[in-house]
mmCIF file of C-alpha atoms and ligand atoms in Angstrom:
data_model
loop_
_atom_site.group_PDB
_atom_site.id
_atom_site.type_symbol
_atom_site.label_atom_id
_atom_site.label_comp_id
_atom_site.label_asym_id
_atom_site.label_seq_id
_atom_site.Cartn_x
_atom_site.Cartn_y
_atom_site.Cartn_z
ATOM 1 C CA MET A 13 11.120 -13.074 -32.273
ATOM 2 C CA MET A 14 10.862 -15.622 -35.273
ATOM 3 C CA GLU A 15 10.422 -14.591 -38.925
ATOM 4 C CA ASP A 16 6.719 -16.325 -38.729
ATOM 5 C CA GLY A 17 4.361 -16.408 -35.790
ATOM 6 C CA ILE A 18 3.041 -19.573 -34.106
ATOM 7 C CA PRO A 19 -1.130 -20.116 -34.091
ATOM 8 C CA PHE A 20 -3.035 -18.576 -31.598
ATOM 9 C CA GLU A 21 -3.460 -22.274 -29.886
ATOM 10 C CA GLU A 22 0.056 -22.586 -29.399
ATOM 11 C CA VAL A 23 1.099 -19.220 -27.994
ATOM 12 C CA LEU A 24 -1.983 -19.729 -25.434
ATOM 13 C CA SER A 25 -0.229 -23.045 -24.135
ATOM 14 C CA GLU A 26 3.043 -21.042 -23.844
ATOM 15 C CA LEU A 27 1.226 -18.508 -21.880
ATOM 16 C CA GLU A 28 -0.546 -20.939 -19.719
ATOM 17 C CA ALA A 29 2.886 -22.861 -19.022
ATOM 18 C CA PHE A 30 4.165 -19.778 -17.681
ATOM 19 C CA LYS A 31 1.395 -18.845 -15.407
ATOM 20 C CA SER A 32 1.233 -22.661 -14.317
ATOM 21 C CA ARG A 33 4.598 -22.316 -12.662
ATOM 22 C CA ASP A 34 2.884 -18.955 -10.874
ATOM 23 C CA LEU A 35 1.755 -19.428 -7.109
ATOM 24 C CA SER A 36 -1.946 -19.157 -6.474
ATOM 25 C CA TYR A 37 -2.671 -16.922 -3.664
ATOM 26 C CA LYS A 38 -3.935 -19.718 -1.428
ATOM 27 C CA ARG A 39 -1.193 -20.253 0.723
ATOM 28 C CA ILE A 40 0.574 -17.075 0.579
ATOM 29 C CA LEU A 41 0.633 -15.328 4.142
ATOM 30 C CA SER A 42 3.696 -12.780 2.982
ATOM 31 C CA SER A 43 1.977 -10.730 0.347
ATOM 32 C CA MET A 44 0.056 -7.398 0.653
ATOM 33 C CA CYS A 45 -1.544 -7.941 -2.446
ATOM 34 C CA THR A 46 -4.493 -10.320 -3.419
ATOM 35 C CA ASP A 47 -7.006 -12.034 -5.428
ATOM 36 C CA PRO A 48 -8.569 -9.198 -7.412
ATOM 37 C CA HIS A 49 -12.433 -9.258 -6.435
ATOM 38 C CA PRO A 50 -14.294 -10.956 -9.083
ATOM 39 C CA ILE A 51 -15.780 -7.493 -10.187
ATOM 40 C CA ALA A 52 -12.426 -6.069 -10.448
ATOM 41 C CA ARG A 53 -11.575 -8.639 -13.005
ATOM 42 C CA ILE A 54 -14.608 -7.808 -15.187
ATOM 43 C CA ALA A 55 -13.912 -3.864 -15.044
ATOM 44 C CA HIS A 56 -10.292 -4.116 -15.770
ATOM 45 C CA LYS A 57 -10.879 -6.219 -18.950
ATOM 46 C CA LEU A 58 -13.521 -3.377 -20.178
ATOM 47 C CA PHE A 59 -11.446 -0.770 -20.184
ATOM 48 C CA LEU A 60 -8.199 -2.617 -20.951
ATOM 49 C CA GLU A 61 -7.397 -0.476 -24.330
ATOM 50 C CA THR A 62 -8.057 3.328 -22.619
ATOM 51 C CA ASN A 63 -5.304 5.839 -21.825
ATOM 52 C CA LEU A 64 -6.019 8.071 -19.111
ATOM 53 C CA GLY A 65 -3.118 9.814 -20.385
ATOM 54 C CA ASP A 66 -4.900 11.470 -23.227
ATOM 55 C CA PRO A 67 -8.158 12.055 -21.187
ATOM 56 C CA GLY A 68 -10.140 14.087 -24.478
ATOM 57 C CA LEU A 69 -9.695 10.615 -25.840
ATOM 58 C CA PHE A 70 -11.502 8.674 -23.124
ATOM 59 C CA PRO A 71 -13.702 11.195 -21.102
ATOM 60 C CA GLY A 72 -15.611 8.115 -19.809
ATOM 61 C CA ALA A 73 -12.485 6.622 -18.349
ATOM 62 C CA LYS A 74 -11.726 10.033 -16.761
ATOM 63 C CA ALA A 75 -15.055 10.898 -15.357
ATOM 64 C CA MET A 76 -14.847 7.589 -13.950
ATOM 65 C CA GLU A 77 -11.454 8.152 -12.642
ATOM 66 C CA ASP A 78 -12.461 11.371 -11.346
ATOM 67 C CA GLU A 79 -15.523 9.640 -8.822
ATOM 68 C CA ALA A 80 -12.888 6.900 -7.425
ATOM 69 C CA ILE A 81 -10.984 9.903 -6.677
ATOM 70 C CA SER A 82 -14.034 11.425 -4.526
ATOM 71 C CA MET A 83 -15.019 7.954 -2.908
ATOM 72 C CA ILE A 84 -11.824 7.512 -1.684
ATOM 73 C CA ALA A 85 -11.146 11.221 -0.841
ATOM 74 C CA ASP A 86 -14.604 10.854 1.412
ATOM 75 C CA LEU A 87 -13.659 7.671 2.602
ATOM 76 C CA LEU A 88 -10.032 9.525 3.644
ATOM 77 C CA GLY A 89 -11.628 12.652 5.416
ATOM 78 C CA ASP A 90 -11.748 15.386 2.924
ATOM 79 C CA SER A 91 -14.472 15.257 0.227
ATOM 80 C CA SER A 92 -12.754 18.083 -1.431
ATOM 81 C CA ALA A 93 -9.271 16.689 -1.518
ATOM 82 C CA THR A 94 -7.824 16.005 -5.126
ATOM 83 C CA GLY A 95 -5.645 13.397 -6.595
ATOM 84 C CA TYR A 96 -5.786 10.819 -9.316
ATOM 85 C CA ILE A 97 -4.962 6.811 -9.756
ATOM 86 C CA THR A 98 -1.363 6.116 -9.656
ATOM 87 C CA THR A 99 0.513 3.053 -10.176
ATOM 88 C CA GLY A 100 0.894 2.000 -6.867
ATOM 89 C CA GLY A 101 2.505 3.218 -3.297
ATOM 90 C CA THR A 102 6.014 3.440 -4.993
ATOM 91 C CA GLU A 103 4.271 5.925 -7.455
ATOM 92 C CA SER A 104 2.226 7.830 -4.970
ATOM 93 C CA ASN A 105 4.849 8.562 -2.492
ATOM 94 C CA ILE A 106 7.252 9.451 -5.679
ATOM 95 C CA GLN A 107 4.833 12.119 -6.605
ATOM 96 C CA ALA A 108 3.857 13.348 -2.852
ATOM 97 C CA ILE A 109 7.372 14.148 -1.976
ATOM 98 C CA ARG A 110 7.858 15.582 -5.700
ATOM 99 C CA ALA A 111 4.992 18.112 -5.096
ATOM 100 C CA PHE A 112 6.498 18.993 -1.967
ATOM 101 C CA ARG A 113 10.133 19.406 -3.274
ATOM 102 C CA ASN A 114 8.366 21.954 -5.980
ATOM 103 C CA ALA A 115 6.046 24.147 -3.585
ATOM 104 C CA SER A 116 9.159 24.601 -1.012
ATOM 105 C CA LYS A 117 11.914 26.925 -0.786
ATOM 106 C CA ASN A 118 14.102 24.503 -0.317
ATOM 107 C CA GLU A 119 15.501 22.869 -3.417
ATOM 108 C CA ARG A 120 17.976 20.664 -2.669
ATOM 109 C CA GLY A 121 16.219 19.790 0.926
ATOM 110 C CA ASN A 122 15.350 16.630 3.227
ATOM 111 C CA ILE A 123 12.871 14.682 4.033
ATOM 112 C CA ILE A 124 12.357 12.757 7.235
ATOM 113 C CA VAL A 125 11.104 9.522 7.383
ATOM 114 C CA PRO A 126 10.180 7.056 9.852
ATOM 115 C CA HIS A 127 12.719 3.869 10.220
ATOM 116 C CA SER A 128 10.205 1.678 9.263
ATOM 117 C CA ALA A 129 9.294 3.585 5.868
ATOM 118 C CA HIS A 130 9.009 1.302 2.721
ATOM 119 C CA PHE A 131 11.840 1.404 0.313
ATOM 120 C CA SER A 132 10.062 3.484 -1.983
ATOM 121 C CA PHE A 133 11.256 6.551 0.400
ATOM 122 C CA ASP A 134 15.078 5.373 -0.699
ATOM 123 C CA LYS A 135 14.041 5.365 -4.288
ATOM 124 C CA ILE A 136 12.521 8.881 -4.003
ATOM 125 C CA GLY A 137 15.658 10.249 -2.333
ATOM 126 C CA ASP A 138 17.686 9.025 -5.368
ATOM 127 C CA LEU A 139 15.595 10.027 -7.763
ATOM 128 C CA LEU A 140 15.190 13.806 -6.289
ATOM 129 C CA SER A 141 18.400 13.818 -4.567
ATOM 130 C CA LEU A 142 17.050 14.678 -1.529
ATOM 131 C CA GLU A 143 18.852 13.550 1.935
ATOM 132 C CA VAL A 144 16.301 10.884 3.223
ATOM 133 C CA ARG A 145 16.637 11.463 7.383
ATOM 134 C CA LYS A 146 15.089 8.169 9.480
ATOM 135 C CA ALA A 147 13.736 8.709 13.031
ATOM 136 C CA ARG A 148 14.067 6.102 15.328
ATOM 137 C CA LEU A 149 10.748 4.151 16.668
ATOM 138 C CA ASP A 150 9.737 3.929 20.015
ATOM 139 C CA SER A 151 9.178 0.277 21.959
ATOM 140 C CA SER A 152 6.009 0.133 19.980
ATOM 141 C CA LEU A 153 7.665 0.418 16.534
ATOM 142 C CA ARG A 154 5.435 3.537 16.031
ATOM 143 C CA VAL A 155 7.631 6.702 15.247
ATOM 144 C CA ASP A 156 9.351 9.069 18.114
ATOM 145 C CA PRO A 157 7.685 12.341 17.386
ATOM 146 C CA ALA A 158 10.672 14.146 19.110
ATOM 147 C CA GLU A 159 12.997 12.006 17.078
ATOM 148 C CA VAL A 160 11.128 13.523 14.063
ATOM 149 C CA GLU A 161 11.320 17.339 15.367
ATOM 150 C CA GLY A 162 15.151 16.504 16.388
ATOM 151 C CA LEU A 163 15.695 16.048 12.756
ATOM 152 C CA ILE A 164 14.635 18.659 11.503
ATOM 153 C CA ASP A 165 16.262 21.869 10.040
ATOM 154 C CA ASP A 166 16.203 24.816 7.943
ATOM 155 C CA LYS A 167 16.863 22.409 4.872
ATOM 156 C CA THR A 168 13.837 20.189 5.754
ATOM 157 C CA ILE A 169 10.761 20.364 3.049
ATOM 158 C CA GLY A 170 8.775 17.706 4.715
ATOM 159 C CA LEU A 171 7.306 14.798 7.094
ATOM 160 C CA VAL A 172 6.708 11.701 6.418
ATOM 161 C CA GLY A 173 4.103 9.054 8.925
ATOM 162 C CA ILE A 174 3.289 5.839 7.869
ATOM 163 C CA ALA A 175 -0.717 4.540 8.584
ATOM 164 C CA GLY A 176 0.467 0.503 8.290
ATOM 165 C CA THR A 177 3.857 0.087 8.145
ATOM 166 C CA THR A 178 4.899 -2.955 5.685
ATOM 167 C CA GLU A 179 6.753 -5.010 7.943
ATOM 168 C CA TYR A 180 4.521 -4.290 11.732
ATOM 169 C CA GLY A 181 1.081 -2.864 10.152
ATOM 170 C CA LYS A 182 1.722 -0.406 12.962
ATOM 171 C CA ILE A 183 -0.127 3.356 12.744
ATOM 172 C CA ASP A 184 2.520 6.507 13.822
ATOM 173 C CA ARG A 185 0.765 8.962 15.570
ATOM 174 C CA ILE A 186 -0.077 11.235 12.756
ATOM 175 C CA GLU A 187 -1.812 14.022 14.840
ATOM 176 C CA ASP A 188 1.238 14.344 16.427
ATOM 177 C CA LEU A 189 3.431 14.459 13.342
ATOM 178 C CA ALA A 190 0.871 16.666 12.176
ATOM 179 C CA ARG A 191 1.163 19.534 15.283
ATOM 180 C CA ILE A 192 5.181 19.087 14.189
ATOM 181 C CA ALA A 193 4.474 19.820 10.542
ATOM 182 C CA LEU A 194 2.017 22.912 11.439
ATOM 183 C CA GLU A 195 4.765 24.542 14.253
ATOM 184 C CA HIS A 196 7.702 23.929 11.502
ATOM 185 C CA ASP A 197 5.468 24.879 8.764
ATOM 186 C CA LEU A 198 6.290 21.977 6.688
ATOM 187 C CA PHE A 199 4.368 19.618 4.704
ATOM 188 C CA LEU A 200 3.196 15.973 5.966
ATOM 189 C CA HIS A 201 2.485 13.175 3.747
ATOM 190 C CA VAL A 202 0.794 10.037 5.086
ATOM 191 C CA ASP A 203 1.836 6.770 3.531
ATOM 192 C CA ALA A 204 -1.365 4.440 3.920
ATOM 193 C CA ALA A 205 -0.425 2.204 1.170
ATOM 194 C CA PHE A 206 -1.323 -0.833 3.284
ATOM 195 C CA GLY A 207 -3.767 0.690 5.873
ATOM 196 C CA GLY A 208 -6.028 2.724 3.687
ATOM 197 C CA PHE A 209 -8.067 0.677 2.997
ATOM 198 C CA VAL A 210 -8.263 -1.193 6.609
ATOM 199 C CA ILE A 211 -7.903 1.521 9.285
ATOM 200 C CA PRO A 212 -11.762 2.897 8.302
ATOM 201 C CA PHE A 213 -13.176 0.162 8.655
ATOM 202 C CA LEU A 214 -11.709 -0.720 12.184
ATOM 203 C CA ASP A 215 -14.263 -0.496 14.987
ATOM 204 C CA SER A 216 -11.957 2.074 16.572
ATOM 205 C CA HIS A 217 -9.121 3.591 15.088
ATOM 206 C CA PRO A 218 -6.695 6.775 15.884
ATOM 207 C CA PRO A 219 -7.178 10.047 13.577
ATOM 208 C CA PHE A 220 -4.849 8.991 10.452
ATOM 209 C CA ASP A 221 -6.051 11.027 7.449
ATOM 210 C CA LEU A 222 -6.710 14.410 5.698
ATOM 211 C CA SER A 223 -9.040 14.741 8.381
ATOM 212 C CA VAL A 224 -6.303 15.564 10.617
ATOM 213 C CA GLU A 225 -4.917 18.981 9.851
ATOM 214 C CA GLY A 226 -1.727 19.408 8.889
ATOM 215 C CA VAL A 227 -1.812 16.933 6.687
ATOM 216 C CA SER A 228 -0.883 17.405 3.478
ATOM 217 C CA SER A 229 -1.452 14.177 0.949
ATOM 218 C CA ILE A 230 -1.971 10.749 1.402
ATOM 219 C CA THR A 231 -0.963 7.518 -0.138
ATOM 220 C CA ILE A 232 -3.930 4.451 -0.513
ATOM 221 C CA ASP A 233 -3.720 1.338 -2.652
ATOM 222 C CA PRO A 234 -6.485 -0.143 -4.359
ATOM 223 C CA HIS A 235 -4.231 -3.025 -5.336
ATOM 224 C CA LYS A 236 -3.792 -3.939 -1.972
ATOM 225 C CA MET A 237 -6.444 -4.002 0.519
ATOM 226 C CA GLY A 238 -8.870 -2.265 -2.008
ATOM 227 C CA MET A 239 -8.922 -5.720 -3.733
ATOM 228 C CA SER A 240 -8.361 -4.102 -7.340
ATOM 229 C CA THR A 241 -5.985 -5.403 -10.145
ATOM 230 C CA ILE A 242 -2.660 -4.441 -10.382
ATOM 231 C CA PRO A 243 -1.545 -1.835 -11.021
ATOM 232 C CA ALA A 244 -3.654 1.126 -9.018
ATOM 233 C CA GLY A 245 -2.564 3.246 -6.050
ATOM 234 C CA GLY A 246 -4.017 6.317 -4.778
ATOM 235 C CA LEU A 247 -2.309 9.906 -4.149
ATOM 236 C CA LEU A 248 -4.887 12.292 -2.658
ATOM 237 C CA PHE A 249 -3.713 16.197 -1.896
ATOM 238 C CA LYS A 250 -5.549 18.295 0.682
ATOM 239 C CA ASP A 251 -4.649 21.554 -1.246
ATOM 240 C CA GLU A 252 -5.100 21.402 -5.265
ATOM 241 C CA ARG A 253 -2.079 24.029 -6.071
ATOM 242 C CA LEU A 254 0.231 20.743 -4.334
ATOM 243 C CA LEU A 255 -0.796 18.631 -7.624
ATOM 244 C CA ASP A 256 -0.460 21.932 -9.565
ATOM 245 C CA SER A 257 2.917 21.735 -8.626
ATOM 246 C CA LEU A 258 3.399 18.378 -10.439
ATOM 247 C CA SER A 259 2.366 19.762 -13.833
ATOM 248 C CA THR A 260 3.484 19.665 -16.842
ATOM 249 C CA PRO A 261 2.354 21.254 -20.745
ATOM 250 C CA THR A 262 1.542 18.363 -23.406
ATOM 251 C CA PRO A 263 0.769 20.980 -25.880
ATOM 252 C CA TYR A 264 -0.583 18.160 -28.505
ATOM 253 C CA LEU A 265 -2.760 16.032 -26.223
ATOM 254 C CA THR A 266 -6.449 16.783 -26.013
ATOM 255 C CA SER A 267 -5.542 17.544 -22.208
ATOM 256 C CA LYS A 268 -3.059 20.702 -22.628
ATOM 257 C CA ARG A 269 -1.503 19.282 -18.765
ATOM 258 C CA GLN A 270 -0.643 16.168 -17.416
ATOM 259 C CA PHE A 271 0.520 15.970 -13.614
ATOM 260 C CA SER A 272 0.787 12.083 -13.671
ATOM 261 C CA LEU A 273 4.342 10.599 -13.389
ATOM 262 C CA THR A 274 3.869 7.902 -16.420
ATOM 263 C CA GLY A 275 2.321 9.533 -19.489
ATOM 264 C CA THR A 276 0.201 6.349 -21.046
ATOM 265 C CA ARG A 277 -1.536 5.010 -18.192
ATOM 266 C CA SER A 278 -4.183 2.421 -18.355
ATOM 267 C CA GLY A 279 -7.959 3.300 -17.122
ATOM 268 C CA ALA A 280 -8.128 -0.784 -16.558
ATOM 269 C CA ALA A 281 -7.097 -0.679 -13.067
ATOM 270 C CA THR A 282 -8.777 2.444 -12.358
ATOM 271 C CA ALA A 283 -11.860 0.795 -13.197
ATOM 272 C CA SER A 284 -11.332 -1.941 -11.328
ATOM 273 C CA THR A 285 -10.771 0.165 -7.978
ATOM 274 C CA TYR A 286 -14.517 2.294 -9.260
ATOM 275 C CA ALA A 287 -16.230 -0.795 -9.330
ATOM 276 C CA VAL A 288 -14.955 -2.626 -6.184
ATOM 277 C CA MET A 289 -15.927 0.356 -3.823
ATOM 278 C CA LYS A 290 -18.916 0.739 -5.683
ATOM 279 C CA TYR A 291 -20.083 -2.964 -5.418
ATOM 280 C CA LEU A 292 -18.977 -3.197 -1.473
ATOM 281 C CA GLY A 293 -19.648 -0.126 -0.403
ATOM 282 C CA PHE A 294 -18.926 1.027 3.285
ATOM 283 C CA GLY A 295 -20.266 -1.742 4.682
ATOM 284 C CA GLY A 296 -19.002 -4.585 2.357
ATOM 285 C CA PHE A 297 -15.204 -3.782 3.260
ATOM 286 C CA LYS A 298 -16.094 -3.377 6.721
ATOM 287 C CA ARG A 299 -17.022 -7.128 6.723
ATOM 288 C CA ILE A 300 -13.999 -7.949 4.546
ATOM 289 C CA VAL A 301 -11.303 -5.920 7.356
ATOM 290 C CA ASP A 302 -13.225 -7.699 10.310
ATOM 291 C CA ARG A 303 -12.916 -11.073 8.709
ATOM 292 C CA CYS A 304 -9.170 -10.385 8.272
ATOM 293 C CA ILE A 305 -9.329 -8.972 11.700
ATOM 294 C CA SER A 306 -10.850 -11.996 13.220
ATOM 295 C CA MET A 307 -8.722 -14.487 11.603
ATOM 296 C CA THR A 308 -5.110 -12.382 12.403
ATOM 297 C CA ARG A 309 -6.926 -12.717 15.995
ATOM 298 C CA ASN A 310 -7.255 -16.276 15.855
ATOM 299 C CA ILE A 311 -3.233 -16.894 14.371
ATOM 300 C CA MET A 312 -2.446 -15.086 17.581
ATOM 301 C CA ASN A 313 -4.023 -17.023 20.023
ATOM 302 C CA VAL A 314 -3.660 -20.179 18.898
ATOM 303 C CA ALA A 315 -0.144 -19.565 18.235
ATOM 304 C CA ALA A 316 0.002 -18.525 21.899
ATOM 305 C CA SER A 317 -1.495 -21.713 23.275
ATOM 306 C CA PHE A 318 1.556 -23.466 21.960
ATOM 307 C CA GLY A 319 4.265 -21.021 23.088
ATOM 308 C CA ILE A 320 4.874 -18.889 19.960
ATOM 309 C CA LYS A 321 4.696 -15.070 21.548
ATOM 310 C CA THR A 322 3.711 -11.872 19.497
ATOM 311 C CA PRO A 323 6.503 -9.673 20.161
ATOM 312 C CA VAL A 324 4.576 -6.635 18.733
ATOM 313 C CA ALA A 325 0.738 -5.790 19.320
ATOM 314 C CA PRO A 326 -1.100 -5.818 15.619
ATOM 315 C CA ASP A 327 -2.425 -2.422 15.225
ATOM 316 C CA MET A 328 -4.613 -4.402 11.704
ATOM 317 C CA ASN A 329 -3.989 -7.401 9.822
ATOM 318 C CA VAL A 330 0.074 -7.733 9.905
ATOM 319 C CA LEU A 331 0.997 -10.039 12.583
ATOM 320 C CA THR A 332 4.419 -10.876 13.772
ATOM 321 C CA LEU A 333 5.450 -13.952 15.697
ATOM 322 C CA GLU A 334 8.612 -15.085 17.386
ATOM 323 C CA ILE A 335 9.712 -18.390 16.766
ATOM 324 C CA GLU A 336 13.282 -20.508 17.551
ATOM 325 C CA ASN A 337 15.016 -21.686 14.859
ATOM 326 C CA LEU A 338 12.859 -19.578 12.444
ATOM 327 C CA GLN A 339 14.675 -20.701 8.706
ATOM 328 C CA GLU A 340 14.146 -24.294 9.847
ATOM 329 C CA VAL A 341 10.480 -23.774 10.296
ATOM 330 C CA ILE A 342 10.074 -21.866 7.140
ATOM 331 C CA LYS A 343 11.577 -24.390 5.700
ATOM 332 C CA ALA A 344 9.216 -27.306 6.656
ATOM 333 C CA LEU A 345 6.320 -24.763 6.159
ATOM 334 C CA GLU A 346 7.345 -23.832 2.478
ATOM 335 C CA GLN A 347 7.178 -28.121 2.311
ATOM 336 C CA SER A 348 3.674 -27.750 2.719
ATOM 337 C CA GLY A 349 3.081 -25.158 0.393
ATOM 338 C CA TRP A 350 3.210 -21.964 2.879
ATOM 339 C CA LYS A 351 4.680 -18.656 1.675
ATOM 340 C CA VAL A 352 5.691 -16.284 5.027
ATOM 341 C CA SER A 353 8.419 -13.627 5.412
ATOM 342 C CA VAL A 354 10.265 -12.407 8.091
ATOM 343 C CA THR A 355 11.189 -8.809 9.448
ATOM 344 C CA ARG A 356 14.198 -7.187 9.935
ATOM 345 C CA GLU A 357 14.211 -7.832 13.608
ATOM 346 C CA GLY A 358 13.999 -11.842 12.839
ATOM 347 C CA PHE A 359 10.437 -12.305 13.496
ATOM 348 C CA MET A 360 7.832 -14.422 11.067
ATOM 349 C CA ARG A 361 5.693 -11.764 9.549
ATOM 350 C CA LEU A 362 2.526 -12.702 7.986
ATOM 351 C CA VAL A 363 -0.165 -10.288 6.163
ATOM 352 C CA ILE A 364 -3.695 -11.718 6.619
ATOM 353 C CA MET A 365 -5.363 -11.196 3.426
ATOM 354 C CA PRO A 366 -9.253 -11.128 1.928
ATOM 355 C CA HIS A 367 -7.440 -14.624 -0.280
ATOM 356 C CA LEU A 368 -7.340 -16.463 3.093
ATOM 357 C CA THR A 369 -10.033 -18.408 4.894
ATOM 358 C CA GLU A 370 -11.131 -19.747 8.572
ATOM 359 C CA PRO A 371 -10.314 -23.367 7.119
ATOM 360 C CA ILE A 372 -6.860 -22.418 5.304
ATOM 361 C CA ILE A 373 -6.262 -20.671 8.981
ATOM 362 C CA ASP A 374 -6.828 -23.573 10.522
ATOM 363 C CA GLU A 375 -4.417 -25.718 7.867
ATOM 364 C CA PHE A 376 -1.835 -23.125 8.332
ATOM 365 C CA LEU A 377 -2.021 -23.517 12.366
ATOM 366 C CA TYR A 378 -1.623 -27.280 12.254
ATOM 367 C CA ASP A 379 1.245 -27.250 10.110
ATOM 368 C CA LEU A 380 3.036 -24.329 12.424
ATOM 369 C CA LYS A 381 2.401 -26.140 15.211
ATOM 370 C CA ASP A 382 3.973 -29.301 13.691
ATOM 371 C CA ALA A 383 7.028 -26.995 12.370
ATOM 372 C CA THR A 384 7.651 -25.551 15.357
ATOM 373 C CA GLY A 385 7.429 -29.350 17.456
ATOM 374 C CA ASN A 386 4.556 -27.978 19.879
HETATM 375 N N1 0PR B 10 4.378 1.800 1.523
HETATM 376 C C1 0PR B 10 3.975 0.973 1.530
HETATM 377 C C2 0PR B 10 3.575 0.985 3.527
HETATM 378 C C3 0PR B 10 4.035 -0.312 1.691
HETATM 379 O O1 0PR B 10 3.534 -1.182 2.409
HETATM 380 C C4 0PR B 10 4.397 -0.624 0.071
HETATM 381 C C5 0PR B 10 4.365 -1.986 -0.339
HETATM 382 C C6 0PR B 10 4.922 0.553 -0.664
HETATM 383 C C7 0PR B 10 4.611 2.054 -0.186
HETATM 384 C C8 0PR B 10 4.806 0.419 -2.069
HETATM 385 O O2 0PR B 10 3.982 0.176 -2.647
HETATM 386 P P1 0PR B 10 4.050 -0.258 -4.527
HETATM 387 O O3 0PR B 10 4.679 -1.654 -4.349
HETATM 388 O O4 0PR B 10 2.482 -0.913 -4.846
HETATM 389 O O5 0PR B 10 4.655 0.223 -5.013
HETATM 390 N N2 0PR B 10 4.239 -2.940 0.420
HETATM 391 C C9 0PR B 10 4.490 -4.234 -0.049
HETATM 392 C C10 0PR B 10 6.064 -4.918 -0.091
HETATM 393 O O6 0PR B 10 6.754 -4.111 -0.135
HETATM 394 C C11 0PR B 10 4.550 -4.529 -1.875
HETATM 395 C C12 0PR B 10 4.359 -5.809 -2.043
HETATM 396 C C13 0PR B 10 3.410 -6.525 -2.187
HETATM 397 C C14 0PR B 10 5.236 -6.904 -1.863
HETATM 398 C C15 0PR B 10 3.194 -7.861 -2.671
HETATM 399 C C16 0PR B 10 5.542 -8.172 -2.385
HETATM 400 C C17 0PR B 10 4.326 -8.624 -2.227
HETATM 401 O O7 0PR B 10 4.050 -10.329 -2.668
HETATM 402 O O8 0PR B 10 5.908 -5.799 1.009
#
């Protein structure tokens, strides 16, 4: 830091220079985040200085968080579920497994996750000193329940299912996992970080949420398909005792106990979560999800018309394409400003988020056709 500051305008122009190097979402087909909804931006700014870590000072922000959680609980099949707005899927997953560990008899045990689980579970293994056992997937890239059951032993504290896998958007058979969890007296966490704001709005979908008996907790991220600002995650528990198992005494604060992982935590992204849900309602979200699904189908059909196959049937707005000379094709697409990603199996991965539009998808398909020499 310099001894003397520089003028306000100069600081702003420096910030603008940094910002100008960032990409806009316009041609990004690789991200699970999106442009926040306009009302999310306004809500975020309104609550910038609030700290939900000391809720007695910000009772309005706290009440707003409680309402946001209750709307999410309703959406995810159990209106009496409890939880809080986290910083994202990683914190929600950490806290769910930490609660399982705290409430379980097995202090140093293991958890069983699908091979498709997000890398946050590897962090969890390290943080909580738990063994993370990875169960094989079946040919539809959903976890094989028999494989999960085969990995259970007397040190297992919980199972994890994914509702919307990061790479393929697949929904695990949550009912089968729940049955296994109940039979073995284990907790079951559902990671719906991505799918939580997609699956409820699909025309039909398998049961995946807290309405399934045996599901103990669920992750859902407003800062992904919830169109909120970053950082907004959601964590819900069916049984309040799991949330309580996370609480720490905070003697000198306005609330005497705290169950969040972070101490100081902004109410800004919570406000944006609340605002988007209130403003859009179920119908508004459904229209957005319908549009993303229809764009996904369009890419799939048009790509098929020039000989590009979809290796895995999409369950939602995450699409994979089987493309020869993938790295060269990606290079050509990048020259036109497109960002796509690649799965571990070597397929092109596209996430069709709300910032995309039909005309942009048409441009993408045109460039894809060109890049693949079709
Ligand atoms: N669970 C699932 C199923 C996820 O897909 C993700 C993130 C998480 C948990 C962790 O969420 P947080 O990143 O909010 O902690 N999935 C994306 C991914 O790793 C996150 C992402 C988003 C990465 C935008 C890049 C990006 O540009 O791909």
